[in-house]
Structures are given as structure tokens and as C-alpha cells.
């Protein structure tokens, strides 16, 4: 699958995920407005600094403008480095600046190029990160706006959403890449007389629009209740439970997973792709609804502190101070320069109409 699937890591948070994927043998293009951030990716092979970019400081509009100004160059980089891939995931943090602002637009522009025949890539998916609710308010505002844009893009393949509510960011990144690449490796590594999952079925799974959740649990924990708990409390937002599901793709480590119970709790899929192995259970659920419940929590947090944030923005100029404290204000040296110079002229025996720049220069040039 390594020759079929590539990744574009937009922004610093995405770069961290991209490095782990690159170590696994996948092609990754790193894009950033900050050269300093790109320089931290010392082992990255394929990087692009957006022209004249100096970082976006969580400013989504600035990131969009930078992408627009340099898109021709970026498009060439994508064709050169990832043009042979069938599927490309755009990775970014929804709460950041460069990634949050440029990520959705980049995916949309790529889909437009595919439609126009300007790009040989066939499918574009999303891997994005939700900030935890206790992260700064700006990150949560950016995230909500970002998902508002993502939800309106026609033609996207699967969207994988990592939720920082569920642990350390670095640990989540590592667990995700391990789980995701294990899922992609199913056709090559998991063979069974009872059935196989081939590459076409894996590709069909990840092409499905909507949220994609991939879970991996060890053989000793491969039970239906553990799997359901992991799906709802893993490092993804919990599925909506609205019964909407496109594909259920699973490699079971034993026969203790009851697919009927899974379908009752998650949804009735259009199709099930199934095989077996001896090491761990890996399941992919694709075509799920975007996590409206989790995003509503973000919205509620923003609304709850809206007034306090607005007040804090005005606080440095809205305080009451007592007047009349400057008893030196009547002294000559405390007066503005223009007034001091006028007073000096008034007290002079030789009055003049003012002092020009030329007059001052002459004074300094006298013998």
C-alpha cells in the first residue's frame, strides 16, 4: 500500500505525524509557512516552505492567503512527490494556524485539480486533530471554523479525527500511526482459510466519505465489550450512534467478537470485509457521521466564555485611574518639544518665526 497512499503534512503538528509515517516507509510532503518549524523536521526528505511565509500564529486567514499566493508552486511539489499515489491524505491540526487555515482549502483545491485533470491523484482524505477543550480558546475557535469548512467540501474521502481530549499528543500520534499502518497492512499480513481482506477492500473502506475510526486491541482483550469501549473512549471522538455506517472491515484475533452486537451499537454497514489473524483485532469503521456531539462541546465552551474573553481584550484600556498625580507637569522640561521651543523664543531678545531643519544643520556646521 506504500506506493498507493501518500501524505501531505501541513503545519507543525502534522509534521510530527508525518515523520512517523515516513519512518514506516510512506511518502510525505511537509508544507509550512514557518521555516523554523520545517527545520525541526531534520529527517524529513521532502519539504516546502510557503513563499514569504513567516508563520501564521494561529491566524487562519493569513494561512489561506499564503496558500493562495504560493499554490502554483505547491501544486508542482505535490505532482512531483506524490503524483504517482492513488490516494493522498492531507494532515493538519484543526486548532492551529497554518494547518487549520490552509488544510481544508488545500484539499478542496486538490479535488478541483483532479476534476480538471490537472492532478493524477484519484482521492483526497483528511487526517486532522481536535484540540482538547482545556486548550486555549483560540485553538477551539479555529477548530470549529475549520470543521465548518470541512463539512462543506464535496468529494472528500475519509476523515480521520484524532482527539487530544484522550491523552498526550505525542502518544496519540504514535498509537494512531501504528494502528493505521497495521490496518493498511492487513492484505499483506493477515491470511485465513475462513476469508481474506484484499487491497481493493481496504481502499474501498478508506475512500468512503465521513469519519473513519480504526481500532486495534491485543488478542487477550479481543472481546466485543472491550472493542466497543475502545471505539467510544479511544483517541477518536465517539461515533454519533445514529446508525450511519458504510463499511465494517475487521481482522479478528479470535472468534469472540460478535459482529451483530457491534452493528446494533454502531450501525448496519453496506458491506463487511472480514479476515482473521493470531495477534490482534483490527477494525475499521468508515462512512460514520462527523462528530457533531463533540463539536457541539467545543461550541458550548466558546459561547460560555465569549463575554469574559471580550472583556479581557478591553481590560487594559477600561480601568479607572485617579487624575492629578503629575505635579511636575507645569515645569518647562515636561512640556512638548514644540511648546518648549516656542517659550524659549518668547523669552529671547531676538524673536524669530521658527527654526527650520536647515537652520539647525547650519548651527551644527559652524566653525
XYZ file of C-alpha atoms in Angstrom:
367
model
C 0.000 0.000 0.000
C 3.002 2.289 0.429
C 3.109 3.133 -3.264
C -0.634 3.867 -3.371
C -1.065 6.156 -0.360
C 0.817 9.391 0.322
C 0.528 12.200 2.866
C 0.773 15.998 2.934
C 1.603 17.311 6.408
C 0.531 20.960 6.713
C 1.834 22.780 9.783
C 3.936 21.746 12.742
C 1.550 19.304 14.461
C 1.035 17.454 11.188
C 4.790 17.312 10.665
C 5.159 15.239 13.821
C 2.706 12.658 12.474
C 4.312 12.807 9.043
C 7.734 11.892 10.417
C 6.378 8.692 11.977
C 4.636 7.779 8.727
C 7.811 8.467 6.760
C 9.730 6.170 9.098
C 7.201 3.475 8.172
C 8.104 3.900 4.501
C 5.331 6.215 3.270
C 5.887 9.290 1.108
C 5.238 12.548 2.949
C 5.345 16.153 1.712
C 5.780 18.671 4.533
C 4.347 22.173 3.979
C 4.652 25.114 6.357
C 4.653 28.909 6.421
C 7.369 28.731 9.103
C 10.896 27.805 8.018
C 11.796 27.360 11.690
C 9.130 24.667 12.078
C 10.334 22.894 8.936
C 13.908 22.991 10.255
C 12.845 20.926 13.284
C 11.944 18.064 10.905
C 15.578 17.141 10.449
C 14.934 13.685 8.959
C 12.195 14.757 6.560
C 13.073 14.205 2.902
C 10.529 16.351 1.073
C 9.740 19.812 2.461
C 8.250 23.013 1.065
C 8.359 26.430 2.703
C 5.422 28.531 1.530
C 6.773 31.596 -0.262
C 7.367 34.626 2.010
C 5.834 32.714 4.935
C 6.942 33.642 8.441
C 4.463 31.567 10.418
C 0.776 32.280 10.977
C 0.452 32.494 14.780
C -2.925 30.723 14.672
C -4.232 33.201 12.097
C -6.314 31.108 9.671
C -6.862 33.966 7.207
C -3.141 34.586 6.979
C -2.578 30.892 6.217
C -5.215 30.939 3.485
C -3.670 33.954 1.827
C -0.214 32.377 1.960
C -1.540 29.196 0.360
C -3.270 31.170 -2.397
C -0.154 33.181 -3.171
C 2.040 30.073 -3.466
C -0.396 27.450 -4.733
C 1.185 27.048 -8.180
C 4.466 26.094 -6.564
C 2.758 23.811 -4.033
C 0.790 22.084 -6.785
C 4.020 21.303 -8.641
C 5.537 19.861 -5.460
C 2.523 17.603 -4.978
C 2.703 16.339 -8.548
C 6.447 15.753 -8.329
C 6.449 13.951 -4.992
C 3.033 12.307 -4.703
C 1.654 12.299 -8.237
C 2.043 8.528 -8.561
C -0.104 7.888 -5.475
C -3.718 6.852 -5.872
C -4.767 8.335 -2.526
C -3.407 11.309 -0.564
C -4.296 12.291 2.998
C -3.888 15.950 3.992
C -2.809 16.091 7.646
C -3.249 19.162 9.860
C -4.287 20.374 13.286
C -7.754 21.911 13.180
C -6.812 24.256 16.039
C -3.575 25.667 14.644
C -2.841 28.421 12.174
C -1.078 27.175 9.050
C -2.721 23.743 9.075
C -6.180 24.824 10.180
C -6.365 27.646 7.650
C -4.590 26.051 4.696
C -5.540 22.381 5.189
C -9.211 22.430 4.133
C -8.512 24.841 1.287
C -5.610 22.711 0.030
C -7.776 19.572 -0.003
C -10.523 21.443 -1.873
C -8.057 22.841 -4.410
C -6.606 19.376 -4.991
C -10.079 17.966 -5.620
C -10.658 20.754 -8.112
C -7.407 19.888 -9.907
C -8.423 16.230 -10.006
C -11.749 17.216 -11.555
C -9.946 19.355 -14.143
C -7.498 16.573 -14.964
C -4.532 18.558 -13.642
C -3.667 16.036 -10.921
C -3.304 12.289 -11.343
C -4.183 11.529 -7.702
C -7.652 9.993 -7.509
C -8.739 10.510 -3.899
C -8.107 13.066 -1.144
C -8.775 12.322 2.516
C -8.212 14.188 5.763
C -6.318 13.412 8.976
C -6.931 16.180 11.488
C -6.532 16.855 15.194
C -9.140 18.227 17.591
C -7.740 20.378 20.419
C -8.743 19.392 23.936
C -11.453 21.559 25.496
C -8.946 22.859 28.046
C -6.608 24.136 25.345
C -6.606 27.901 24.595
C -9.872 29.377 23.321
C -8.253 30.468 20.050
C -7.434 26.832 19.217
C -11.027 25.786 19.846
C -12.433 28.650 17.764
C -10.094 27.745 14.901
C -11.107 24.096 15.173
C -14.822 24.824 15.000
C -14.371 27.100 11.971
C -12.136 24.500 10.342
C -14.743 21.738 10.675
C -17.393 24.094 9.358
C -15.317 24.331 6.178
C -14.503 20.620 6.004
C -18.163 19.657 6.244
C -18.893 21.668 3.084
C -16.223 20.122 0.823
C -17.700 17.861 -1.832
C -15.747 14.797 -2.922
C -13.624 14.171 0.158
C -12.773 10.585 1.022
C -12.480 9.502 4.668
C -11.737 11.908 7.501
C -9.710 10.590 10.440
C -10.047 12.734 13.572
C -7.615 12.452 16.478
C -8.934 13.943 19.713
C -6.435 15.450 22.160
C -9.040 15.030 24.921
C -7.867 11.439 25.254
C -4.233 11.727 26.251
C -0.779 13.017 25.447
C -0.444 14.334 21.889
C 2.785 12.520 21.107
C 1.447 9.224 22.442
C -1.758 9.631 20.410
C 0.284 10.282 17.259
C 2.357 7.150 17.789
C -0.625 4.945 18.582
C -2.531 6.260 15.602
C 0.244 5.627 13.081
C 0.808 2.114 14.446
C -2.912 1.322 14.242
C -3.436 2.947 10.839
C -0.466 1.268 9.177
C -1.443 -2.094 10.707
C -4.862 -1.665 9.116
C -3.329 -0.880 5.724
C -1.079 -3.947 6.058
C -3.974 -6.394 6.584
C -3.991 -7.709 2.978
C -0.269 -8.491 3.106
C -0.012 -9.894 6.627
C -3.338 -11.471 7.525
C -4.339 -14.601 5.626
C -7.015 -17.078 6.627
C -8.852 -20.040 5.151
C -12.048 -18.504 6.531
C -11.693 -15.360 4.426
C -9.348 -12.571 3.392
C -9.443 -8.797 3.071
C -7.761 -7.664 -0.136
C -6.215 -4.303 -1.071
C -9.263 -3.218 -3.050
C -11.448 -3.661 0.046
C -9.049 -1.633 2.188
C -9.058 1.121 -0.435
C -12.857 0.997 -0.640
C -13.002 1.398 3.139
C -10.815 4.499 3.271
C -12.433 6.086 0.208
C -15.816 6.312 1.935
C -16.798 9.886 2.833
C -17.349 10.641 6.505
C -15.413 9.827 9.647
C -13.134 6.784 9.708
C -12.298 5.116 13.024
C -9.621 2.403 13.230
C -9.094 0.427 16.421
C -6.504 -2.211 17.354
C -6.608 -4.315 20.521
C -4.367 -7.243 21.574
C -5.543 -10.831 21.275
C -6.143 -11.215 25.035
C -8.560 -8.274 25.013
C -10.327 -9.188 21.783
C -13.865 -9.244 23.125
C -16.944 -7.394 21.981
C -17.363 -5.245 25.117
C -13.685 -4.219 25.144
C -13.828 -3.341 21.462
C -16.941 -1.195 21.933
C -15.402 0.607 24.896
C -12.217 1.288 22.915
C -14.219 2.641 19.980
C -16.078 5.059 22.264
C -13.157 6.007 24.506
C -10.093 5.665 22.303
C -8.224 8.580 20.740
C -11.058 9.425 18.331
C -14.303 11.305 19.023
C -17.011 8.783 19.882
C -19.269 7.813 16.939
C -22.636 9.550 16.929
C -24.595 6.318 17.375
C -27.042 7.336 14.665
C -26.756 4.013 12.832
C -24.918 5.503 9.847
C -22.020 3.275 8.746
C -20.673 2.476 5.272
C -18.136 -0.336 5.770
C -17.042 -2.548 8.644
C -13.600 -4.009 7.932
C -12.148 -6.368 10.520
C -9.301 -8.786 11.128
C -10.145 -10.815 14.235
C -7.574 -12.342 16.578
C -10.147 -14.876 17.788
C -13.828 -15.625 17.356
C -15.066 -13.699 20.405
C -16.150 -10.559 18.552
C -19.906 -10.541 17.977
C -20.475 -8.514 14.826
C -24.238 -8.459 15.425
C -23.735 -6.600 18.707
C -21.292 -4.231 17.014
C -23.848 -3.429 14.340
C -26.587 -2.902 16.934
C -24.398 -0.333 18.718
C -22.787 1.385 15.748
C -24.815 0.789 12.612
C -25.691 -1.622 9.820
C -22.921 -1.368 7.190
C -23.351 -1.559 3.459
C -20.780 -4.365 3.478
C -18.459 -6.269 5.832
C -14.881 -7.217 4.906
C -13.500 -9.839 7.278
C -10.408 -11.950 7.914
C -8.544 -13.476 10.886
C -5.092 -13.440 12.478
C -3.376 -14.599 15.675
C -2.031 -11.345 17.102
C -4.591 -8.545 17.479
C -8.025 -7.472 16.392
C -8.046 -4.545 13.975
C -11.300 -2.933 12.903
C -12.085 -0.057 10.579
C -15.461 1.717 10.645
C -15.908 4.055 7.691
C -18.635 6.383 6.495
C -19.511 7.496 10.029
C -21.176 10.860 10.606
C -18.882 13.723 11.584
C -18.737 14.022 15.424
C -21.453 16.628 15.952
C -21.725 15.895 19.691
C -18.028 16.530 20.277
C -18.032 19.643 18.094
C -21.049 20.957 19.994
C -18.982 20.689 23.169
C -16.383 22.914 21.523
C -19.088 25.404 20.522
C -20.550 25.456 24.041
C -17.141 26.123 25.569
C -16.580 29.048 23.201
C -20.015 30.514 23.936
C -19.614 30.059 27.698
C -16.569 32.308 27.870
C -17.299 34.649 24.975
C -18.153 37.660 27.186
C -15.197 37.096 29.510
C -12.796 36.942 26.572
C -14.233 40.133 25.082
C -13.892 41.858 28.448
C -10.293 40.725 28.802
C -9.473 42.157 25.383
C -10.712 45.561 26.561
C -9.447 45.359 30.138
C -6.142 47.160 29.560
C -7.951 50.350 28.467
C -11.140 50.132 30.511
C -9.795 50.641 34.042
C -10.489 53.687 36.268
C -7.459 55.734 37.363
C -7.269 58.876 39.553
C -6.111 62.109 37.936
C -3.897 64.992 39.088
C -0.926 62.898 40.171
C 1.664 64.583 37.896
C 2.806 67.596 39.935
C 5.740 68.080 37.534
C 3.536 68.769 34.535
C 3.905 72.567 34.788
C 7.693 72.533 34.595
C 9.249 73.644 31.333
C 11.091 70.380 30.627
C 7.869 68.332 30.943
C 6.221 70.289 28.124
C 6.158 69.066 24.499
C 9.179 69.942 22.382
C 7.273 72.414 20.184
C 5.926 74.289 23.205
C 9.307 74.405 24.951
C 10.956 75.842 21.883
C 8.199 78.471 21.497
C 8.610 79.554 25.127
C 12.333 79.817 24.642
C 11.807 82.071 21.632
C 9.316 84.250 23.565
C 11.914 84.837 26.280
C 14.613 85.599 23.758
C 15.506 89.202 22.882
C 15.740 88.291 19.205
C 12.437 86.866 18.110
C 12.183 84.578 15.087
C 9.368 82.909 13.289
C 10.696 79.415 13.921
C 13.663 77.174 13.368
C 13.944 75.176 10.161
C 15.846 71.918 9.577
C 18.368 73.994 7.537
C 18.888 76.385 10.465
C 19.609 73.505 12.829
C 22.054 71.965 10.355
C 23.832 75.322 9.992
C 24.185 75.577 13.741
C 25.966 72.272 13.899
C 28.180 73.162 10.941
C 29.521 76.442 12.355
C 33.291 76.782 12.578
